[in-house]
Amino acid sequence: MTDPQPSTPSLRDDATPPWPPVAVPGQPAGSATPPANEGPDGDPETVPASEGAQILDDLRAQIERYVAMPSEEAVTAVALWVAATHLQRAWQHAPRLAIVAPEKRCGKSRLLDVVTETVHKRLITVNASAAAIFRSIDGDDPPTLLVDEADTMFATGKAAEKNEEVRGLINAGHQRGRPTLRVSGPEHDVHEFATFAMAALAGIGDLPDTIMDRAVVIRMRRRAVGEKVASFRTGRDTPALHAIRERLRAWLHPLHAQALEMEPPMPVEDRAADTWEPLVVVADLAGGDWPALARSACRSMTDYETGQNQEGDLRTRLLVHIRSAFTAIGDPALLSTRHLLEALNADKEGPWAEYKGSDKGLTPRYLQLLLKPYGINATNRRFPGGAQARGYARTQFLDTWARYCPEPEPATEPAQAAGEPLSDTAA
């Protein structure tokens, strides 16, 4: 589909776009000295120090005009993500934008409309096959993949199985240098197809964990009474959005080499840092308030998603609840399986009392299965007073707690040493 031309004139093919200001992290954009263009009379023409920041400000205003966003941090994140699509060739990682909502009429599709009209080389897909998608990705100049109603692709086991290849493609495309291989042609030659491309997915409910873990997550909500937004009409409103798209292109495309070399200080680590780095680089290029806004949004939104993961991931929830069970009785060195299960099944806010639909709640067998991936097993132990029973030592969980659900302050080690395991006899 050919986009309508913007209402504002674009740069001529032979025109040199003004060199945008570049901000050193922690310093304003104006601290760098950009080269000047010559005016009509040959005199130097000053490039506004806030050009990049002004474009992002205008993009933010357009987003808020049509969409009731859940927070200021979310608006910042979306504006920076859109801008980052115009520098995809510079990134090592292609962050996903996950626009999710608990139910219908929360504005996710409207936000995707605004994103669609401002990103670089949009590629809109509806129930597309993995083959169609990767054959549409140009490795030299990746498009921006846009998927609405993505929840229908993964909502049921049958749908998820049918679209497993698409999910794998979306995951692989998060990192550069992860092509998919296909045999094609009469000679059955093996061909590499690029997968690297930024992608925005909108849907009801959380998307698969592997996608959410690679995404900047925007959690939409239904508008409250008094929250007003403008209606969106494609023919009337897209020219202004296309004009911003052209301004983003003119600003950012000349900065490819600059962005390629930047490695900004990040407030997060590991995969979260990989995902957010392109957004932070764009903010540092823009200068003004944007470097601080980007890092604040990165920190707060990543922290929130970490909390969501702890609440949503069953095994992580179990680790958190086991720690609470130990804490509730003074962090003993040992806790029998029976007492631990009683504590877990008595938790009214936990899923354990109805786990697997059993009227007995979480059982010793299922507890063992859930803890097995962490290498934690119940053994026969000797408790104070000489009683023997199957149970767990608190020290078994310390490393796992620290790795998967760390507390702000490290837990105090118990003074009493864990009891020695006995031979594996029935309790």
Short mmCIF file of C-alpha atoms in Angstrom, two decimals:
data_model
loop_
_atom_site.label_atom_id
_atom_site.label_comp_id
_atom_site.label_asym_id
_atom_site.label_seq_id
_atom_site.Cartn_x
_atom_site.Cartn_y
_atom_site.Cartn_z
CA MET A 1 0.00 0.00 0.00
CA THR A 2 1.31 3.47 -0.87
CA ASP A 3 1.12 5.99 1.95
CA PRO A 4 -0.48 9.34 1.21
CA GLN A 5 2.02 12.14 0.88
CA PRO A 6 2.41 14.38 3.93
CA SER A 7 0.87 17.82 3.82
CA THR A 8 4.24 19.45 4.48
CA PRO A 9 6.90 19.39 1.77
CA SER A 10 9.67 16.86 2.21
CA LEU A 11 13.34 17.51 1.55
CA ARG A 12 14.42 17.62 -2.08
CA ASP A 13 16.49 14.69 -3.25
CA ASP A 14 19.50 16.97 -3.69
CA ALA A 15 19.00 18.79 -0.40
CA THR A 16 21.23 18.07 2.56
CA PRO A 17 19.22 17.67 5.75
CA PRO A 18 20.44 19.80 8.65
CA TRP A 19 22.85 17.94 10.91
CA PRO A 20 21.00 17.30 14.16
CA PRO A 21 22.47 18.02 17.54
CA VAL A 22 24.01 15.13 19.43
CA ALA A 23 23.85 14.93 23.21
CA VAL A 24 26.59 13.34 25.24
CA PRO A 25 24.90 11.20 27.94
CA GLY A 26 24.49 13.37 31.00
CA GLN A 27 25.00 16.59 29.01
CA PRO A 28 22.50 18.70 27.07
CA ALA A 29 22.29 18.32 23.30
CA GLY A 30 23.63 21.82 22.81
CA SER A 31 26.96 20.82 24.37
CA ALA A 32 28.02 19.26 21.05
CA THR A 33 28.95 21.61 18.21
CA PRO A 34 27.11 20.62 15.03
CA PRO A 35 28.31 21.73 11.62
CA ALA A 36 26.36 24.60 10.15
CA ASN A 37 24.67 24.74 6.76
CA GLU A 38 24.96 27.73 4.50
CA GLY A 39 21.99 30.02 4.07
CA PRO A 40 20.76 31.51 0.79
CA ASP A 41 23.39 34.27 0.95
CA GLY A 42 26.25 31.95 1.87
CA ASP A 43 26.07 32.86 5.55
CA PRO A 44 26.11 30.00 8.14
CA GLU A 45 22.61 28.88 9.09
CA THR A 46 22.31 27.87 12.71
CA VAL A 47 20.72 24.47 13.38
CA PRO A 48 18.35 24.68 16.39
CA ALA A 49 19.94 22.90 19.34
CA SER A 50 16.58 21.36 20.28
CA GLU A 51 15.62 19.98 16.84
CA GLY A 52 15.56 16.31 17.87
CA ALA A 53 13.87 17.05 21.17
CA GLN A 54 11.25 19.18 19.41
CA ILE A 55 10.40 16.39 16.97
CA LEU A 56 9.94 13.95 19.86
CA ASP A 57 7.85 16.52 21.72
CA ASP A 58 5.60 16.88 18.67
CA LEU A 59 5.30 13.10 18.34
CA ARG A 60 4.40 12.84 22.03
CA ALA A 61 1.69 15.46 21.54
CA GLN A 62 0.18 13.52 18.62
CA ILE A 63 0.13 10.30 20.64
CA GLU A 64 -1.63 12.00 23.57
CA ARG A 65 -4.06 13.71 21.19
CA TYR A 66 -5.59 10.42 20.07
CA VAL A 67 -4.83 7.97 22.89
CA ALA A 68 -5.42 8.01 26.66
CA MET A 69 -2.06 6.63 27.72
CA PRO A 70 -1.65 4.83 31.06
CA SER A 71 1.29 6.97 32.21
CA GLU A 72 3.78 9.64 31.17
CA GLU A 73 6.47 6.96 31.09
CA ALA A 74 4.42 4.98 28.58
CA VAL A 75 4.12 8.02 26.27
CA THR A 76 7.88 8.54 26.49
CA ALA A 77 8.54 4.90 25.68
CA VAL A 78 6.23 4.82 22.65
CA ALA A 79 7.65 8.06 21.19
CA LEU A 80 11.22 6.78 21.56
CA TRP A 81 10.33 3.35 20.18
CA VAL A 82 8.76 4.91 17.08
CA ALA A 83 11.84 7.10 16.58
CA ALA A 84 14.13 4.09 17.03
CA THR A 85 12.51 2.33 14.07
CA HIS A 86 14.14 4.94 11.83
CA LEU A 87 17.61 3.78 12.92
CA GLN A 88 17.12 0.02 12.81
CA ARG A 89 20.30 -0.53 10.83
CA ALA A 90 22.29 0.78 13.81
CA TRP A 91 20.89 -1.54 16.47
CA GLN A 92 22.14 -4.87 17.74
CA HIS A 93 18.71 -5.64 19.22
CA ALA A 94 15.28 -4.83 17.80
CA PRO A 95 12.97 -4.16 20.76
CA ARG A 96 9.36 -5.31 20.52
CA LEU A 97 6.54 -3.00 21.54
CA ALA A 98 3.87 -5.05 23.33
CA ILE A 99 0.61 -3.10 23.56
CA VAL A 100 -1.62 -5.14 25.85
CA ALA A 101 -4.90 -4.57 27.67
CA PRO A 102 -7.06 -6.61 30.05
CA GLU A 103 -10.11 -6.33 27.79
CA LYS A 104 -11.60 -4.58 24.77
CA ARG A 105 -11.97 -0.80 24.32
CA CYS A 106 -8.75 0.17 26.08
CA GLY A 107 -7.19 2.06 23.15
CA LYS A 108 -4.61 -0.49 22.04
CA SER A 109 -5.73 -0.52 18.40
CA ARG A 110 -5.87 3.28 18.31
CA LEU A 111 -2.33 3.48 19.66
CA LEU A 112 -1.24 1.00 17.00
CA ASP A 113 -2.89 3.26 14.38
CA VAL A 114 -0.71 6.20 15.47
CA VAL A 115 2.39 4.01 15.61
CA THR A 116 1.65 2.61 12.14
CA GLU A 117 1.63 6.06 10.53
CA THR A 118 4.91 7.24 12.10
CA VAL A 119 7.27 4.23 12.02
CA HIS A 120 9.83 3.41 9.36
CA LYS A 121 8.61 1.17 6.50
CA ARG A 122 5.52 -0.28 8.10
CA LEU A 123 4.72 -3.93 7.41
CA ILE A 124 1.18 -4.69 8.60
CA THR A 125 0.30 -8.34 9.11
CA VAL A 126 -2.97 -10.09 9.91
CA ASN A 127 -2.69 -13.85 10.32
CA ALA A 128 0.39 -13.89 8.08
CA SER A 129 2.49 -17.03 7.86
CA ALA A 130 6.05 -17.07 9.09
CA ALA A 131 7.24 -17.65 5.51
CA ALA A 132 5.41 -14.56 4.27
CA ILE A 133 6.86 -12.46 7.07
CA PHE A 134 10.51 -13.42 6.74
CA ARG A 135 10.34 -13.15 2.95
CA SER A 136 9.17 -9.55 3.47
CA ILE A 137 12.11 -8.57 5.69
CA ASP A 138 14.94 -6.78 3.93
CA GLY A 139 18.15 -7.46 5.83
CA ASP A 140 19.75 -4.19 4.66
CA ASP A 141 16.78 -1.97 5.51
CA PRO A 142 14.38 -3.82 7.84
CA PRO A 143 10.70 -2.85 7.92
CA THR A 144 8.70 -2.38 11.09
CA LEU A 145 6.39 -5.33 11.71
CA LEU A 146 2.93 -4.40 13.05
CA VAL A 147 0.49 -7.02 14.34
CA ASP A 148 -2.96 -6.21 15.75
CA GLU A 149 -5.05 -8.79 17.66
CA ALA A 150 -1.87 -10.76 18.31
CA ASP A 151 -3.63 -12.48 21.21
CA THR A 152 -5.68 -14.55 18.74
CA MET A 153 -2.44 -16.15 17.55
CA PHE A 154 -1.54 -17.51 21.00
CA ALA A 155 -4.80 -17.51 23.00
CA THR A 156 -5.41 -21.27 22.90
CA GLY A 157 -3.15 -24.27 22.82
CA LYS A 158 -4.25 -25.09 19.28
CA ALA A 159 -3.68 -21.53 18.05
CA ALA A 160 -0.31 -21.31 19.79
CA GLU A 161 0.76 -24.60 18.22
CA LYS A 162 -0.32 -23.41 14.78
CA ASN A 163 1.63 -20.16 15.18
CA GLU A 164 4.68 -21.55 16.94
CA GLU A 165 6.83 -20.75 13.90
CA VAL A 166 5.64 -17.13 13.94
CA ARG A 167 6.47 -16.85 17.64
CA GLY A 168 9.92 -18.29 16.98
CA LEU A 169 10.42 -15.80 14.15
CA ILE A 170 9.43 -12.86 16.37
CA ASN A 171 11.81 -14.05 19.08
CA ALA A 172 14.70 -14.63 16.67
CA GLY A 173 14.22 -11.21 15.10
CA HIS A 174 14.97 -9.50 18.40
CA GLN A 175 18.72 -9.98 17.86
CA ARG A 176 20.79 -9.28 14.78
CA GLY A 177 22.39 -12.27 13.07
CA ARG A 178 19.67 -14.86 13.74
CA PRO A 179 18.52 -15.82 10.21
CA THR A 180 16.06 -18.56 9.42
CA LEU A 181 17.12 -21.27 6.97
CA ARG A 182 14.90 -22.67 4.24
CA VAL A 183 15.40 -25.16 1.43
CA SER A 184 14.03 -23.84 -1.87
CA GLY A 185 14.40 -24.14 -5.63
CA PRO A 186 14.74 -27.18 -7.88
CA GLU A 187 18.22 -27.84 -6.52
CA HIS A 188 16.97 -27.74 -2.93
CA ASP A 189 19.52 -25.10 -2.04
CA VAL A 190 19.65 -23.77 1.51
CA HIS A 191 18.89 -20.05 1.74
CA GLU A 192 19.22 -17.66 4.65
CA PHE A 193 16.37 -15.24 5.33
CA ALA A 194 16.82 -12.27 7.63
CA THR A 195 14.57 -12.07 10.69
CA PHE A 196 15.89 -8.88 12.33
CA ALA A 197 13.19 -6.20 12.48
CA MET A 198 11.46 -4.13 15.11
CA ALA A 199 7.90 -5.25 15.81
CA ALA A 200 4.81 -3.90 17.58
CA LEU A 201 2.13 -6.36 18.71
CA ALA A 202 -1.22 -5.43 20.21
CA GLY A 203 -3.59 -7.83 21.95
CA ILE A 204 -5.84 -8.59 24.89
CA GLY A 205 -3.99 -10.17 27.78
CA ASP A 206 -0.28 -10.86 27.99
CA LEU A 207 1.53 -12.23 24.98
CA PRO A 208 3.80 -15.29 25.34
CA ASP A 209 6.50 -14.81 27.97
CA THR A 210 9.30 -15.10 25.43
CA ILE A 211 7.87 -12.11 23.52
CA MET A 212 7.08 -10.05 26.62
CA ASP A 213 10.64 -10.57 27.86
CA ARG A 214 11.94 -8.91 24.68
CA ALA A 215 9.45 -6.04 24.68
CA VAL A 216 8.80 -2.56 25.94
CA VAL A 217 5.39 -3.29 27.47
CA ILE A 218 2.57 -0.73 27.30
CA ARG A 219 -0.33 -1.78 29.53
CA MET A 220 -3.37 0.07 28.26
CA ARG A 221 -6.52 0.68 30.28
CA ARG A 222 -10.04 1.86 29.56
CA ARG A 223 -10.59 5.61 29.65
CA ALA A 224 -12.04 6.99 32.84
CA VAL A 225 -14.90 9.46 32.98
CA GLY A 226 -13.49 12.84 32.03
CA GLU A 227 -10.58 11.51 29.96
CA LYS A 228 -11.09 12.90 26.46
CA VAL A 229 -9.19 12.18 23.26
CA ALA A 230 -9.69 13.31 19.69
CA SER A 231 -11.32 10.99 17.19
CA PHE A 232 -8.98 9.54 14.57
CA ARG A 233 -9.86 9.70 10.87
CA THR A 234 -7.34 8.25 8.45
CA GLY A 235 -7.87 10.66 5.57
CA ARG A 236 -7.92 13.72 7.78
CA ASP A 237 -5.32 12.91 10.43
CA THR A 238 -2.58 10.83 8.81
CA PRO A 239 -0.94 13.72 6.90
CA ALA A 240 0.20 15.31 10.16
CA LEU A 241 1.53 11.97 11.38
CA HIS A 242 3.32 11.39 8.07
CA ALA A 243 4.89 14.83 8.39
CA ILE A 244 6.36 13.80 11.74
CA ARG A 245 7.52 10.54 10.18
CA GLU A 246 9.41 12.51 7.51
CA ARG A 247 10.96 14.77 10.15
CA LEU A 248 12.11 11.72 12.11
CA ARG A 249 13.65 10.29 8.96
CA ALA A 250 15.44 13.52 8.06
CA TRP A 251 16.78 13.89 11.61
CA LEU A 252 17.85 10.33 12.34
CA HIS A 253 18.99 8.79 9.05
CA PRO A 254 22.18 10.90 8.89
CA LEU A 255 23.03 9.74 12.43
CA HIS A 256 23.40 6.05 11.59
CA ALA A 257 27.18 5.98 12.08
CA GLN A 258 26.93 8.03 15.26
CA ALA A 259 24.26 5.78 16.76
CA LEU A 260 26.20 2.67 15.77
CA GLU A 261 29.10 3.68 18.00
CA MET A 262 27.10 4.82 21.03
CA GLU A 263 26.95 2.69 24.16
CA PRO A 264 24.96 4.73 26.67
CA PRO A 265 24.94 4.17 30.44
CA MET A 266 21.84 2.14 31.25
CA PRO A 267 19.76 1.96 34.46
CA VAL A 268 19.01 -1.75 33.87
CA GLU A 269 21.00 -4.83 32.92
CA ASP A 270 20.91 -7.96 30.76
CA ARG A 271 18.01 -8.41 28.32
CA ALA A 272 16.17 -5.35 29.62
CA ALA A 273 19.23 -3.25 28.75
CA ASP A 274 19.39 -4.83 25.27
CA THR A 275 15.73 -4.00 24.69
CA TRP A 276 15.83 -0.42 25.97
CA GLU A 277 19.24 0.64 24.61
CA PRO A 278 17.95 1.83 21.19
CA LEU A 279 15.37 4.03 22.93
CA VAL A 280 17.98 5.52 25.27
CA VAL A 281 20.37 6.18 22.37
CA VAL A 282 17.63 8.10 20.54
CA ALA A 283 16.94 10.10 23.70
CA ASP A 284 20.64 10.96 24.05
CA LEU A 285 20.74 12.07 20.42
CA ALA A 286 17.72 14.32 21.04
CA GLY A 287 19.01 15.91 24.22
CA GLY A 288 16.94 18.30 26.29
CA ASP A 289 14.83 16.47 28.88
CA TRP A 290 14.71 13.26 26.87
CA PRO A 291 17.82 11.46 28.24
CA ALA A 292 16.45 11.76 31.79
CA LEU A 293 12.90 10.91 30.71
CA ALA A 294 14.08 7.82 28.85
CA ARG A 295 16.07 6.42 31.76
CA SER A 296 13.27 7.13 34.22
CA ALA A 297 10.76 5.33 31.98
CA CYS A 298 13.18 2.45 31.46
CA ARG A 299 13.73 1.94 35.17
CA SER A 300 10.12 2.27 36.33
CA MET A 301 8.57 0.21 33.51
CA THR A 302 11.17 -2.54 33.80
CA ASP A 303 10.68 -2.68 37.57
CA TYR A 304 6.92 -2.96 37.07
CA GLU A 305 7.26 -5.81 34.58
CA THR A 306 9.62 -7.60 36.96
CA GLY A 307 6.86 -7.43 39.56
CA GLN A 308 4.33 -8.66 37.02
CA ASN A 309 6.55 -11.61 36.20
CA GLN A 310 6.88 -12.49 39.86
CA GLU A 311 3.12 -12.46 40.22
CA GLY A 312 2.39 -14.17 36.93
CA ASP A 313 5.05 -16.86 36.60
CA LEU A 314 3.88 -19.87 38.57
CA ARG A 315 7.29 -21.16 39.63
CA THR A 316 8.49 -17.72 40.66
CA ARG A 317 5.29 -17.20 42.64
CA LEU A 318 5.93 -20.51 44.37
CA LEU A 319 9.45 -19.41 45.36
CA VAL A 320 8.11 -16.14 46.75
CA HIS A 321 5.38 -17.94 48.73
CA ILE A 322 7.82 -20.52 50.09
CA ARG A 323 10.04 -17.69 51.32
CA SER A 324 6.99 -16.13 52.99
CA ALA A 325 6.16 -19.48 54.62
CA PHE A 326 9.63 -19.67 56.15
CA THR A 327 9.51 -16.01 57.22
CA ALA A 328 6.09 -16.40 58.87
CA ILE A 329 7.50 -18.82 61.46
CA GLY A 330 10.81 -17.12 62.08
CA ASP A 331 12.95 -18.50 59.24
CA PRO A 332 13.67 -21.93 60.71
CA ALA A 333 16.53 -23.97 59.28
CA LEU A 334 14.10 -26.77 58.32
CA LEU A 335 10.48 -26.99 57.27
CA SER A 336 8.70 -30.28 56.72
CA THR A 337 6.87 -30.90 53.48
CA ARG A 338 3.60 -31.25 55.37
CA HIS A 339 3.92 -27.90 57.13
CA LEU A 340 5.08 -26.16 53.95
CA LEU A 341 2.09 -27.46 51.99
CA GLU A 342 -0.29 -26.44 54.78
CA ALA A 343 1.08 -22.90 54.60
CA LEU A 344 0.87 -22.74 50.81
CA ASN A 345 -2.64 -24.19 50.55
CA ALA A 346 -3.88 -21.85 53.29
CA ASP A 347 -2.83 -18.78 51.29
CA LYS A 348 -6.13 -17.35 50.06
CA GLU A 349 -4.44 -15.22 47.38
CA GLY A 350 -2.29 -18.00 45.97
CA PRO A 351 -3.29 -20.58 43.33
CA TRP A 352 -2.18 -23.55 45.40
CA ALA A 353 -5.45 -24.55 47.12
CA GLU A 354 -7.00 -25.30 43.70
CA TYR A 355 -3.84 -26.33 41.89
CA LYS A 356 -4.54 -28.68 38.96
CA GLY A 357 -8.20 -28.73 40.02
CA SER A 358 -7.43 -30.93 43.02
CA ASP A 359 -9.61 -30.62 46.11
CA LYS A 360 -6.45 -31.46 48.09
CA GLY A 361 -4.58 -28.44 46.77
CA LEU A 362 -0.89 -28.58 46.03
CA THR A 363 0.45 -32.07 46.77
CA PRO A 364 3.97 -33.29 47.62
CA ARG A 365 4.34 -34.69 44.10
CA TYR A 366 3.39 -31.44 42.33
CA LEU A 367 5.56 -29.44 44.72
CA GLN A 368 8.51 -31.63 43.76
CA LEU A 369 7.76 -31.21 40.04
CA LEU A 370 7.60 -27.41 40.32
CA LEU A 371 10.87 -27.20 42.25
CA LYS A 372 12.75 -29.77 40.17
CA PRO A 373 14.05 -27.28 37.53
CA TYR A 374 15.87 -25.44 40.35
CA GLY A 375 17.49 -28.62 41.63
CA ILE A 376 15.55 -28.47 44.91
CA ASN A 377 14.25 -31.76 46.34
CA ALA A 378 12.68 -32.87 49.59
CA THR A 379 14.73 -35.36 51.63
CA ASN A 380 14.31 -37.14 54.95
CA ARG A 381 15.55 -34.87 57.72
CA ARG A 382 15.92 -34.91 61.47
CA PHE A 383 14.03 -32.11 63.17
CA PRO A 384 14.60 -30.64 66.65
CA GLY A 385 13.44 -33.11 69.26
CA GLY A 386 14.54 -36.09 67.14
CA ALA A 387 11.49 -36.34 64.86
CA GLN A 388 12.14 -37.41 61.27
CA ALA A 389 10.13 -36.29 58.23
CA ARG A 390 10.56 -35.33 54.63
CA GLY A 391 11.21 -31.64 54.23
CA TYR A 392 13.36 -28.80 52.99
CA ALA A 393 16.28 -26.85 54.39
CA ARG A 394 16.07 -23.11 54.02
CA THR A 395 19.62 -23.06 52.68
CA GLN A 396 18.38 -25.03 49.65
CA PHE A 397 16.44 -21.97 48.51
CA LEU A 398 18.91 -19.16 49.22
CA ASP A 399 20.69 -19.19 45.87
CA THR A 400 17.44 -19.69 43.93
CA TRP A 401 15.72 -16.84 45.77
CA ALA A 402 18.66 -14.55 45.06
CA ARG A 403 18.62 -15.38 41.36
CA TYR A 404 14.90 -15.45 40.57
CA CYS A 405 13.09 -13.32 43.15
CA PRO A 406 15.63 -11.22 45.07
CA GLU A 407 14.48 -9.07 47.94
CA PRO A 408 15.57 -5.41 48.21
CA GLU A 409 17.51 -6.36 51.34
CA PRO A 410 19.27 -9.73 51.68
CA ALA A 411 17.66 -12.12 54.12
CA THR A 412 19.43 -12.75 57.41
CA GLU A 413 21.04 -16.15 57.62
CA PRO A 414 19.57 -18.34 60.39
CA ALA A 415 21.86 -19.09 63.31
CA GLN A 416 20.89 -22.76 63.37
CA ALA A 417 22.56 -25.01 60.80
CA ALA A 418 20.39 -27.14 58.56
CA GLY A 419 19.83 -30.69 59.68
CA GLU A 420 21.80 -33.42 57.94
CA PRO A 421 19.87 -35.40 55.31
CA LEU A 422 19.10 -38.95 56.31
CA SER A 423 18.75 -41.98 54.11
CA ASP A 424 15.80 -41.76 51.72
CA THR A 425 13.18 -43.61 53.75
CA ALA A 426 9.48 -42.97 53.86
CA ALA A 427 8.30 -40.36 56.32
#
